[in-house]
Backbone as a printed PyTorch tensor [residue, N CA C, xyz], in Angstrom:
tensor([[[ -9.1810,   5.1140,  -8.5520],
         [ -8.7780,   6.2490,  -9.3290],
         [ -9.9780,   7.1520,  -9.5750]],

        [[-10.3840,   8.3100,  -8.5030],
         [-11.2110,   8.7560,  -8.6790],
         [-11.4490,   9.5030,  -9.7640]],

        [[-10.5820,  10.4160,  -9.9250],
         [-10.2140,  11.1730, -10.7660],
         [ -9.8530,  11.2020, -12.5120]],

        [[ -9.4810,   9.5720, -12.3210],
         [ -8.8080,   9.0730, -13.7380],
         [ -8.5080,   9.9560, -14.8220]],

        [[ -6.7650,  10.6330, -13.8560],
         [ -6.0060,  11.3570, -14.6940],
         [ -4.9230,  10.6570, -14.9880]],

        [[ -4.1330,  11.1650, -15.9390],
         [ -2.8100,  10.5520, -16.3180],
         [ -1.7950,  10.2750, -14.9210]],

        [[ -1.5630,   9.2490, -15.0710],
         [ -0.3740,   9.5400, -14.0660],
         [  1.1610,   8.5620, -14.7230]],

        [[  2.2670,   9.2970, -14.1150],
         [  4.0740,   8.1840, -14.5270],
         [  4.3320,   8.5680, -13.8260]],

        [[  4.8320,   7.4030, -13.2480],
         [  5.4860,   6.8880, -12.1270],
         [  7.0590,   6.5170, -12.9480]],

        [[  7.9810,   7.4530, -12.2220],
         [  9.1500,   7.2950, -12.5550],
         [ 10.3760,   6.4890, -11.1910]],

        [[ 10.9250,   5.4820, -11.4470],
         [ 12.5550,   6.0690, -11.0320],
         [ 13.5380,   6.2170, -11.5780]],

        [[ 14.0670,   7.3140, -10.7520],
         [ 15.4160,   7.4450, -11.9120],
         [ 16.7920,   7.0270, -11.2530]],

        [[ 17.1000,   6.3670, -11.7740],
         [ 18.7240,   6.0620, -10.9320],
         [ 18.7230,   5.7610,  -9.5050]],

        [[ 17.6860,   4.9190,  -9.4200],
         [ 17.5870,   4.6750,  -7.9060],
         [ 18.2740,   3.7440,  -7.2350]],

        [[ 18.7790,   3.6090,  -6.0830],
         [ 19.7380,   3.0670,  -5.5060],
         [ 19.1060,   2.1850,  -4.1300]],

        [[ 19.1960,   1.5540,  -4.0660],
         [ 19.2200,   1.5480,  -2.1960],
         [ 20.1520,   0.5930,  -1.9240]],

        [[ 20.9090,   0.9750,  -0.6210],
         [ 21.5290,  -0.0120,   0.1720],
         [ 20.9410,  -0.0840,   1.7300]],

        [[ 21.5300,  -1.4430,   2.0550],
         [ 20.9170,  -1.4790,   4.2530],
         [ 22.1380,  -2.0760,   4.5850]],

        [[ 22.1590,  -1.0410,   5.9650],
         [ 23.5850,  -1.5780,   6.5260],
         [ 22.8920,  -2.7780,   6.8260]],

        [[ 23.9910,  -3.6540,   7.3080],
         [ 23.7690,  -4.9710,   8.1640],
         [ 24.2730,  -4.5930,   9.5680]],

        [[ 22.8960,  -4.7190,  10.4200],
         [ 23.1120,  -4.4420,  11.9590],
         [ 23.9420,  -5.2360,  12.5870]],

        [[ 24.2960,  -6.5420,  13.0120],
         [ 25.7150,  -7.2550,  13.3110],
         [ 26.6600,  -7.4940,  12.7540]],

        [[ 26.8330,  -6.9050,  11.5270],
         [ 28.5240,  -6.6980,  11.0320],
         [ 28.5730,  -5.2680,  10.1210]],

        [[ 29.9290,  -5.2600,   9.8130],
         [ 29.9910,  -3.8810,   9.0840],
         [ 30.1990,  -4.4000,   7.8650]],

        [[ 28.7530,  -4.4120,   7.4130],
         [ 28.6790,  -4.2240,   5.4420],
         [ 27.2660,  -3.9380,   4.9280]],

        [[ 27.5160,  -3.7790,   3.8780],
         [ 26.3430,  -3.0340,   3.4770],
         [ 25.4330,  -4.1020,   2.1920]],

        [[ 24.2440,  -4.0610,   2.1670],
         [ 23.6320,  -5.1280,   0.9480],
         [ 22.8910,  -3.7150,   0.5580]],

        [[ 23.2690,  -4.5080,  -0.6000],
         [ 22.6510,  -3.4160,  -1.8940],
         [ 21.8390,  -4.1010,  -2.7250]],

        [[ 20.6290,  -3.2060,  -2.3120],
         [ 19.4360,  -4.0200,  -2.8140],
         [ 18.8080,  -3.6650,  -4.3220]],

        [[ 19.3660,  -2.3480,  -4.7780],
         [ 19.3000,  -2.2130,  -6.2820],
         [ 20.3210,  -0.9030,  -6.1190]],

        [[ 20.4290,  -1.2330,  -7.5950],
         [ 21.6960,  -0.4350,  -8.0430],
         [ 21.4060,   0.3570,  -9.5220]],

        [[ 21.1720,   1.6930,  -9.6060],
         [ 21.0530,   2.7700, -10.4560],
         [ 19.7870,   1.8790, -11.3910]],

        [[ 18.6110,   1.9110, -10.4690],
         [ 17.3820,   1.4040, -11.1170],
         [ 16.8010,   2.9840, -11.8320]],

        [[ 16.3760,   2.9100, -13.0360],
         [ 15.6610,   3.3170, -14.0480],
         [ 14.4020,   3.0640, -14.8780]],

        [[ 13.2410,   3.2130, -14.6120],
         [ 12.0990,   2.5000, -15.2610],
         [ 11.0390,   3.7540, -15.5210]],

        [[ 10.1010,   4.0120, -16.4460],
         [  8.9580,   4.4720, -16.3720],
         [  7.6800,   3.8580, -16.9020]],

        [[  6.8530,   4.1220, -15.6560],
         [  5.4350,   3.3740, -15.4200],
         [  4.4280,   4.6010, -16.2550]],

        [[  3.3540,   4.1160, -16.8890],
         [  2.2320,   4.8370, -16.6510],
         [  0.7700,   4.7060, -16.4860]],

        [[ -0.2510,   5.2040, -16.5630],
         [ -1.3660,   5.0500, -16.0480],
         [ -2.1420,   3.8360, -16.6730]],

        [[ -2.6680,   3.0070, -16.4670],
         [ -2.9100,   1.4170, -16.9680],
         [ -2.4680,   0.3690, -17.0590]],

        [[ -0.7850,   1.0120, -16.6890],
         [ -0.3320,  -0.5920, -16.9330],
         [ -0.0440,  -1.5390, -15.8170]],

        [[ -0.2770,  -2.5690, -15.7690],
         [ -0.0230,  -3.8140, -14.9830],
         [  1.0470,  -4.6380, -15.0230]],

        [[  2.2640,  -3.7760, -14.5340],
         [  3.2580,  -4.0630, -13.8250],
         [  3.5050,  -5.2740, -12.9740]],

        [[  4.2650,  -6.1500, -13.4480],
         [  4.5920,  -7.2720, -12.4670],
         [  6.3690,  -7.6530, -12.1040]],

        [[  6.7780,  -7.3960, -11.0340],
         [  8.0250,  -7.3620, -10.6690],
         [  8.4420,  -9.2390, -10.7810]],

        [[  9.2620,  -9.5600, -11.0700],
         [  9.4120, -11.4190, -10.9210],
         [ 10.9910, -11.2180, -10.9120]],

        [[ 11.0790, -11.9120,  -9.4030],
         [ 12.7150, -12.5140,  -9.4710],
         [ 13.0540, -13.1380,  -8.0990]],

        [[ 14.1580, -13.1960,  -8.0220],
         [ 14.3830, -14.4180,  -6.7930],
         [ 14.3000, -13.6750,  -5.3390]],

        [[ 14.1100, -14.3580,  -4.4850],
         [ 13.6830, -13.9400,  -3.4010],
         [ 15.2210, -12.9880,  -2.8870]],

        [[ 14.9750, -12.1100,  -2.0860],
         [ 16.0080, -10.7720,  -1.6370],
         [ 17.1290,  -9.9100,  -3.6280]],

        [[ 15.5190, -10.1620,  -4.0410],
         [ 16.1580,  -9.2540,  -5.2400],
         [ 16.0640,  -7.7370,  -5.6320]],

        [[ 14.9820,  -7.3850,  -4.6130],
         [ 14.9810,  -5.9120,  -4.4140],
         [ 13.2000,  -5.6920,  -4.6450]],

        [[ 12.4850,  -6.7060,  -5.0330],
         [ 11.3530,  -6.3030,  -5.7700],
         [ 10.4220,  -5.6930,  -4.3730]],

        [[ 10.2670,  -6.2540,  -3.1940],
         [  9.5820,  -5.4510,  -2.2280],
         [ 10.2720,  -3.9620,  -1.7700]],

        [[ 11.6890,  -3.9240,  -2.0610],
         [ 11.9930,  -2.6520,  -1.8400],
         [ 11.5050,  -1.5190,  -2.5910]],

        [[ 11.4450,  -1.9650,  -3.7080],
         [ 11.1480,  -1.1070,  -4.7930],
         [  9.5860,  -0.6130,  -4.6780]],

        [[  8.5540,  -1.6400,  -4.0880],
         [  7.3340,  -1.0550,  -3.7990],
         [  7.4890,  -0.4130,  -2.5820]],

        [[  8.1270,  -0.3720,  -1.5470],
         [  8.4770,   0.6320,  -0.6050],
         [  8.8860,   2.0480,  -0.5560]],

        [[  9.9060,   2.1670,  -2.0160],
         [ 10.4880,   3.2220,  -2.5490],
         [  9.2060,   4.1440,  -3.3310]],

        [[  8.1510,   3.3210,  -3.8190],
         [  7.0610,   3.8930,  -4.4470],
         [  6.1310,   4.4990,  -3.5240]],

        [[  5.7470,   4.1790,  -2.7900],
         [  5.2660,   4.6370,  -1.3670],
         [  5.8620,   5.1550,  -0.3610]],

        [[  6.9360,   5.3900,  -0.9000],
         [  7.9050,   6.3170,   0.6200],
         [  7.8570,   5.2680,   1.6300]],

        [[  7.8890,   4.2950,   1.6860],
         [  8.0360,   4.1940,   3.2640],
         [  9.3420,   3.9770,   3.7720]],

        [[ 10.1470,   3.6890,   2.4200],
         [ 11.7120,   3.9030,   2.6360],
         [ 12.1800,   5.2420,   2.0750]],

        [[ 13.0410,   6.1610,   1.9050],
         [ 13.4390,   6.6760,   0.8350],
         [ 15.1180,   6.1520,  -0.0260]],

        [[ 15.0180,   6.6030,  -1.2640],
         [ 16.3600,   5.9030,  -1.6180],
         [ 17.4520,   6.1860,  -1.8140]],

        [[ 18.6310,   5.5730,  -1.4130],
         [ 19.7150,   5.7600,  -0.8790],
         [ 20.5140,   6.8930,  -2.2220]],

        [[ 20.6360,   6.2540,  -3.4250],
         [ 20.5490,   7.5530,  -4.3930],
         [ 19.5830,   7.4990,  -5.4380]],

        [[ 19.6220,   8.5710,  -6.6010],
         [ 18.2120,   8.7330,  -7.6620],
         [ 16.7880,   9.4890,  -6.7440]],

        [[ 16.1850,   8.6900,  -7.8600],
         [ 14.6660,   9.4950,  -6.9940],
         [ 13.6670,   9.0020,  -7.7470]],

        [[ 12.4860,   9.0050,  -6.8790],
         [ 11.2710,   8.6900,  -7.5780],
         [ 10.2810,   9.3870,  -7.8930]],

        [[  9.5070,   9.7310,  -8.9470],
         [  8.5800,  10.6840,  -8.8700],
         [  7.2810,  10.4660,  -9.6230]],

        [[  6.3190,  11.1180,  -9.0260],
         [  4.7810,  10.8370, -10.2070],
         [  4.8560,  11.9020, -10.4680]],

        [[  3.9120,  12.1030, -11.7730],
         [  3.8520,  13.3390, -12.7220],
         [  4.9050,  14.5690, -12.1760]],

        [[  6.2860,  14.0140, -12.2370],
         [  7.2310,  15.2540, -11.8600],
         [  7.5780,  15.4350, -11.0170]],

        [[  6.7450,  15.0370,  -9.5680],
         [  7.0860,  15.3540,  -8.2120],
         [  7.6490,  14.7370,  -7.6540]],

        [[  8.9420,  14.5260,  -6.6780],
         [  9.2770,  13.5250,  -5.9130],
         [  8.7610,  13.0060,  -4.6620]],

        [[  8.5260,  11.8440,  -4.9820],
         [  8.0690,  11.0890,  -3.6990],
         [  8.9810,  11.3700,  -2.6140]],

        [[  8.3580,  11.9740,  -1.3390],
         [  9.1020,  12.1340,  -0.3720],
         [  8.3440,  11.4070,   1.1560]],

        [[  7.1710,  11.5930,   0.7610],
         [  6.4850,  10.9320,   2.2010],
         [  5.2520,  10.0200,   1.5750]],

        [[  4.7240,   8.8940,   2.3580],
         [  3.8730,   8.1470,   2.3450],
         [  2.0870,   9.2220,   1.5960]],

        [[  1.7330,   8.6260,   0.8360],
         [ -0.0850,   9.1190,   0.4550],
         [ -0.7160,   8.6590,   0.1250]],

        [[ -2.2940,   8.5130,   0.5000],
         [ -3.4350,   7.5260,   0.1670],
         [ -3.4510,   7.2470,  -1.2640]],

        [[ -2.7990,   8.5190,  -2.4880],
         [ -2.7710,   8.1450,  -3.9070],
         [ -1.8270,   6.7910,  -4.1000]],

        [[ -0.6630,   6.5210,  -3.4270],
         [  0.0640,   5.5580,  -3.4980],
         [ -0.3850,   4.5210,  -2.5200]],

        [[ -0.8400,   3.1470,  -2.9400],
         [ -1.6220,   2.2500,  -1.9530],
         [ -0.5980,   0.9250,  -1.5850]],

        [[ -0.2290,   0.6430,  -0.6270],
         [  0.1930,  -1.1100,  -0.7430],
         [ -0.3200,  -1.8380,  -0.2950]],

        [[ -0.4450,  -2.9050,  -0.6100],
         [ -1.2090,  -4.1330,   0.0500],
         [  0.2720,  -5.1050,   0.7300]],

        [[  0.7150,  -5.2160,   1.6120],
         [  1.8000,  -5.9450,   2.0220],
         [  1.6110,  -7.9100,   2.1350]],

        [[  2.2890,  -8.4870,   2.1430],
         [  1.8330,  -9.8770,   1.9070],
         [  1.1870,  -9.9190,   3.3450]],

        [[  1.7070,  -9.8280,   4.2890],
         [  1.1960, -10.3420,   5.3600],
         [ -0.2820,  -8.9650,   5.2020]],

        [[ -1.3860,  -9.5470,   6.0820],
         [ -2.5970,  -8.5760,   6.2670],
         [ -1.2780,  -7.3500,   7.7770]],

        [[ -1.4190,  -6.3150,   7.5200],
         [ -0.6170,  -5.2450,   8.3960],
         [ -2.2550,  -4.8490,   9.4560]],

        [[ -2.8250,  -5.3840,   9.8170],
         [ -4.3400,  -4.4050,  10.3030],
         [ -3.5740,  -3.4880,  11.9490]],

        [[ -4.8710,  -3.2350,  12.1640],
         [ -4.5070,  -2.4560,  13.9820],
         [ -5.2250,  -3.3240,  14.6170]],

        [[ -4.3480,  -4.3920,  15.0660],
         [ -5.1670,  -5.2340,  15.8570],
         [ -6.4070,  -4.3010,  17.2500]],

        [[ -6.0640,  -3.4760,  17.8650],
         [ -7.0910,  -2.6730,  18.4930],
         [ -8.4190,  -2.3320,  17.7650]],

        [[ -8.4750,  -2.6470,  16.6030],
         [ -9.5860,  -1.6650,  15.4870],
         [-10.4940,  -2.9390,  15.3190]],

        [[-11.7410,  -3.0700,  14.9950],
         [-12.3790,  -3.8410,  14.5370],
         [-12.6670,  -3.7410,  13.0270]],

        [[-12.8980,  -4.5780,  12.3930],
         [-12.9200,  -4.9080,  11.1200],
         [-13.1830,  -3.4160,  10.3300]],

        [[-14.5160,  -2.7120,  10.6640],
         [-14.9520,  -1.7380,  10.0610],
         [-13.9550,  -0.6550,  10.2840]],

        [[-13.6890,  -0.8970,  11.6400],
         [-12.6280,   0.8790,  11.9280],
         [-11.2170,   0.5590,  11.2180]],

        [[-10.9590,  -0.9930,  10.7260],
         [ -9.6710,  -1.0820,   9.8770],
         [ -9.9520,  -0.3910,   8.9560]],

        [[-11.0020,  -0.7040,   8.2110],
         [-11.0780,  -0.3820,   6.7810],
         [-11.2880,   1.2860,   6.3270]],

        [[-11.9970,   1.6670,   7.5160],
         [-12.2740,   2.9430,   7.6360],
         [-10.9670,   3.9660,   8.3440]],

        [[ -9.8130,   2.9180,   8.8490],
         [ -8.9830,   4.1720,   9.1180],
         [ -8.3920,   4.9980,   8.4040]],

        [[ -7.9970,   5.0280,   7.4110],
         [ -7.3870,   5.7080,   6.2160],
         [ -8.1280,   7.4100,   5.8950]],

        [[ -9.6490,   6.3420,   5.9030],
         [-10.5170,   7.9310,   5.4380],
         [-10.4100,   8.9200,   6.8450]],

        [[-10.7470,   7.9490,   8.0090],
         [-10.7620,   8.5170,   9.1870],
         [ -9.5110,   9.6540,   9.3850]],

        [[ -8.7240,   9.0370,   9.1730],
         [ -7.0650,   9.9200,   9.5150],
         [ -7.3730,  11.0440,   8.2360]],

        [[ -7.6650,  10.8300,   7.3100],
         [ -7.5500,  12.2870,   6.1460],
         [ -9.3200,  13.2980,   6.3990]],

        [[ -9.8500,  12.7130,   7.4180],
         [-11.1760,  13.8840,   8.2860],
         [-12.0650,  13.2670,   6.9260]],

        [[-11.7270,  12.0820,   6.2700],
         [-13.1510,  12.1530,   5.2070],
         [-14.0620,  10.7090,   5.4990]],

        [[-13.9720,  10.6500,   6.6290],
         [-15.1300,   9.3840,   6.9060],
         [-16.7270,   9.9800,   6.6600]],

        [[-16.6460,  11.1310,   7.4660],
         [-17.9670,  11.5230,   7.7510],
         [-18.4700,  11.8830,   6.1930]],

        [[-19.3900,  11.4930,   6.1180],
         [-20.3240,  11.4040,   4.4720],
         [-20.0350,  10.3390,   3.5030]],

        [[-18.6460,   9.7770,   4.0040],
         [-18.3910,   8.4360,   3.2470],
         [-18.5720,   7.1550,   4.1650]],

        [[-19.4900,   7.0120,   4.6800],
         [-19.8000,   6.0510,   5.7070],
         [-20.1590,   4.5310,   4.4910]],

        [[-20.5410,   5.0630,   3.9360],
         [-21.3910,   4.5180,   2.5960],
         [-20.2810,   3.5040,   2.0920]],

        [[-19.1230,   4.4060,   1.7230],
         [-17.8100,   3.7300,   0.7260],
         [-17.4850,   2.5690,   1.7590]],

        [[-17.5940,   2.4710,   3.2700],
         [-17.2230,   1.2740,   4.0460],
         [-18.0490,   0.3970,   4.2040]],

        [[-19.2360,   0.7250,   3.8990],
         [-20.3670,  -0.7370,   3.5320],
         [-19.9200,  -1.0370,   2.5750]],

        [[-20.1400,  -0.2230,   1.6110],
         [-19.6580,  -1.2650,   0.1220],
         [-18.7210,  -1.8230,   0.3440]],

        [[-17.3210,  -1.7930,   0.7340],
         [-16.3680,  -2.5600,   0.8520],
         [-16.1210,  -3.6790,   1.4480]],

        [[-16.8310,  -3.3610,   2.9440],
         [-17.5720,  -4.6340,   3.9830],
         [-18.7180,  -5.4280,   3.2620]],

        [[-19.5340,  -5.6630,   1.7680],
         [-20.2430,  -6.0000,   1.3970],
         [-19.5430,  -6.7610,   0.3300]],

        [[-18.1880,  -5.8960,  -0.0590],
         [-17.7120,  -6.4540,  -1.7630],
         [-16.7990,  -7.4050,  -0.8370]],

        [[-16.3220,  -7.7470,   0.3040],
         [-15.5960,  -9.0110,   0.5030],
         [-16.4810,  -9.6510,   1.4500]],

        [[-17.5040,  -9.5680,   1.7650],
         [-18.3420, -10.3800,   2.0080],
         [-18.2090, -10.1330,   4.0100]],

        [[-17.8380,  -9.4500,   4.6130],
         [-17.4540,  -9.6620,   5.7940],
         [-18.5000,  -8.5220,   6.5950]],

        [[-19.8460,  -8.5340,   5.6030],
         [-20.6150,  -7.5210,   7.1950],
         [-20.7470,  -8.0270,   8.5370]],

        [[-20.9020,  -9.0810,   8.1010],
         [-21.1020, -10.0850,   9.7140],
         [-20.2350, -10.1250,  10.6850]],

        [[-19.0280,  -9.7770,  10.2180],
         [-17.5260,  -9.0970,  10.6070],
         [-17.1920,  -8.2000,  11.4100]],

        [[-18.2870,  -7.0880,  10.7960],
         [-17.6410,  -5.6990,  11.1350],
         [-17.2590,  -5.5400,  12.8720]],

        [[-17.7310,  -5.8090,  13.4950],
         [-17.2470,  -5.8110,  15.1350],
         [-16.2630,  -6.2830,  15.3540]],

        [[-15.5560,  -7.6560,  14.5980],
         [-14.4300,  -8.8040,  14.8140],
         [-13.3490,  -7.6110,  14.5930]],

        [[-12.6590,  -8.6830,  16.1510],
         [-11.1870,  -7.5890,  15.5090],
         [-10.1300,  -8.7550,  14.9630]],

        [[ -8.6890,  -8.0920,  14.3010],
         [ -8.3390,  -8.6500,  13.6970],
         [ -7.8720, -10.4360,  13.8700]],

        [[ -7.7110, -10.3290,  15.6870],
         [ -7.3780, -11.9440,  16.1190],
         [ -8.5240, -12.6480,  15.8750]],

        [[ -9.6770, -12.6260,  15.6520],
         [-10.7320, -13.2730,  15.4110],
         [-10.9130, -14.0110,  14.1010]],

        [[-10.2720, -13.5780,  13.1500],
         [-10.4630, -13.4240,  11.3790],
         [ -9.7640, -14.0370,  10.7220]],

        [[ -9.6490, -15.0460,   9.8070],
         [ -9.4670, -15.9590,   9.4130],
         [ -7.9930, -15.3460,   8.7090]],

        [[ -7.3400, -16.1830,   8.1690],
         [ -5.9110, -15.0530,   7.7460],
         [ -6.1930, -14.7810,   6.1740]],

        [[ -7.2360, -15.7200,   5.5250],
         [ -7.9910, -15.0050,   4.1600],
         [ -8.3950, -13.7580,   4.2350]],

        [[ -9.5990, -13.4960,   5.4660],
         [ -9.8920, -12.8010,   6.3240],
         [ -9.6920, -11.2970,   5.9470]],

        [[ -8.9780, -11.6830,   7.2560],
         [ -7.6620, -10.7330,   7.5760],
         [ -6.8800, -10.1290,   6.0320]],

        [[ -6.7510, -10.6680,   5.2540],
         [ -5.9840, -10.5280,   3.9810],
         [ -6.6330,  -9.6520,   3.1690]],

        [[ -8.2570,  -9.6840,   3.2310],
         [ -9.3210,  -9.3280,   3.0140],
         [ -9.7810,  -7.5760,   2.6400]],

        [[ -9.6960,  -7.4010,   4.4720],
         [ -9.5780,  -6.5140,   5.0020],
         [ -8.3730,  -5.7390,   4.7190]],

        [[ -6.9980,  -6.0350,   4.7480],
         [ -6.2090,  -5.2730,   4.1430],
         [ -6.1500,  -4.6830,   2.8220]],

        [[ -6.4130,  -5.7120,   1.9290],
         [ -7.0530,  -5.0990,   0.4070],
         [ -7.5370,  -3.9370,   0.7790]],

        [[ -9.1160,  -4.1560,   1.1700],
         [-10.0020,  -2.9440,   0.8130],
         [ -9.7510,  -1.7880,   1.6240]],

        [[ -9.0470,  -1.5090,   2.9560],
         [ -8.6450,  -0.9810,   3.5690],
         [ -7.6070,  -0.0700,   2.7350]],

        [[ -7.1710,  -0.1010,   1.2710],
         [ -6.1090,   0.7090,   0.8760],
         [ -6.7850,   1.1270,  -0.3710]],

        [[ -8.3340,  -0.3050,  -0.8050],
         [ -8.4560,   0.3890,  -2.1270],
         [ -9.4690,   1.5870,  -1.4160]],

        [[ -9.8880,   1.2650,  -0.8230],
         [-11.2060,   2.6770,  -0.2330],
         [-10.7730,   3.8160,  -0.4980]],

        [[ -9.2340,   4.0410,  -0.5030],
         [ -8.5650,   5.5860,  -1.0960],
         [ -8.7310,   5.9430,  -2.8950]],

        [[ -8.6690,   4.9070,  -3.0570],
         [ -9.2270,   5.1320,  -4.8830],
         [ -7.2440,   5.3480,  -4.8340]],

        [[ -6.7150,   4.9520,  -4.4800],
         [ -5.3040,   5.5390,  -4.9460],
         [ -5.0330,   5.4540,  -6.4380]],

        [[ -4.0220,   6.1070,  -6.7400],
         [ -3.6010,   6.1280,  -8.3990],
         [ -2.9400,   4.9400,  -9.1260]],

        [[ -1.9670,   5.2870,  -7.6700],
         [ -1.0240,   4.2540,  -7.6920],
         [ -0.9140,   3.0990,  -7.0170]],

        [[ -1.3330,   1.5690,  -7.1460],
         [ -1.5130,   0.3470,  -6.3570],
         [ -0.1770,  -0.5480,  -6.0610]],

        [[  0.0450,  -0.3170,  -5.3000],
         [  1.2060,  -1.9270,  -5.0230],
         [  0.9510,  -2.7690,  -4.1110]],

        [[  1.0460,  -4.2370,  -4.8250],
         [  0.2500,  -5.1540,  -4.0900],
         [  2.1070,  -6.2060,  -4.4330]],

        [[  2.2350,  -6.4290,  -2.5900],
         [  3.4470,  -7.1960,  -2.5530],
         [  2.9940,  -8.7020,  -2.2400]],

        [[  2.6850,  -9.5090,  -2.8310],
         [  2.0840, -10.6240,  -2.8080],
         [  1.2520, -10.7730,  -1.7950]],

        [[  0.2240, -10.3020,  -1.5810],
         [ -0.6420, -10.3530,  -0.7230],
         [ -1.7580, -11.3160,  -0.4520]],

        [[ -1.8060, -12.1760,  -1.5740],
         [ -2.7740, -13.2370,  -2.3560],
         [ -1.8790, -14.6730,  -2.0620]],

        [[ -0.2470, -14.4200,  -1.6770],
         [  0.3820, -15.6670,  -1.6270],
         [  0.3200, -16.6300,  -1.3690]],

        [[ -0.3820, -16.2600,   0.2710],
         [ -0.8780, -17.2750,   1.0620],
         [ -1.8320, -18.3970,   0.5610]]])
């Protein structure tokens, strides 16, 4: 949180359903969800497995959008994926093509701000301990590792907003 401004994270009446691809019906994975988040708090979703709680960090990050309602930070609706909104997914997600450093560094790379922040990817390659790393690509890397690397790979954005879908499970 570079910036450390206010931020709420809203949904309002949010919905989602998924068809089911070999038959005709639909699972509905939440139904007219309502909540507001704001800046500090430590949010923890708990319930039984296919209860909606990874959807709902999907819906926060766009990477789904939802079927009805809406989600929004300070007012705006979430409509597409942004480095302010971060997830950590359980499994490590890396680019297996990338080596350790260019994982961690793709994020800045894709938004043109690597160059002068070369710096922010040592520290990160230093705060999980993996300089010795940096060349390894992801088949090489232990699945702690690997788990590792996905963390810091999302905090390097300073995002506002963090969702971490059990990523530590393992």
């Amino acid at each position: 949180m570079a910036e450390n401004r206010h931020v709420t994270l809203k949904l309002e009446g949010v919905s989602k359903s998924f068809a089911k691809v070999e038959a005709d019906e639909v699972t509905h994975a939440l139904d007219n969800v309502s909540v507001t988040m704001e800046s500090g708090e430590f949010i923890s979703l708990v319930g039984p497995s296919g209860c909606g709680k990874s959807t709902i960090l999907r819906l926060v990050t766009a990477l789904i959008p939802p079927t009805a309602g809406k989600v929004t930070v300070n007012g705006e609706e979430v409509t597409e994926p942004s480095p302010n909104r971060g997830m950590v997914f359980q499994k490590p997600t890396l680019f297996p093509w990338l080596t350790v450093e260019k994982n961690i560094a793709f994020s800045l790379k894709m938004q043109g701000k690597l160059k002068g922040n070369e710096d922010r990817v040592e520290r990160m390659l230093k705060t999980i301990g993996l300089e010795s790393f940096r060349q390894d690509y992801p088949a090489q890397l232990s699945g702690g590792m690997a788990q590792r690397v996905a963390l810091v790979r999302t905090l390097i954005n300073e995002p506002e907003i963090l969702t971490l879908d059990e990523p530590l499970g393992a």
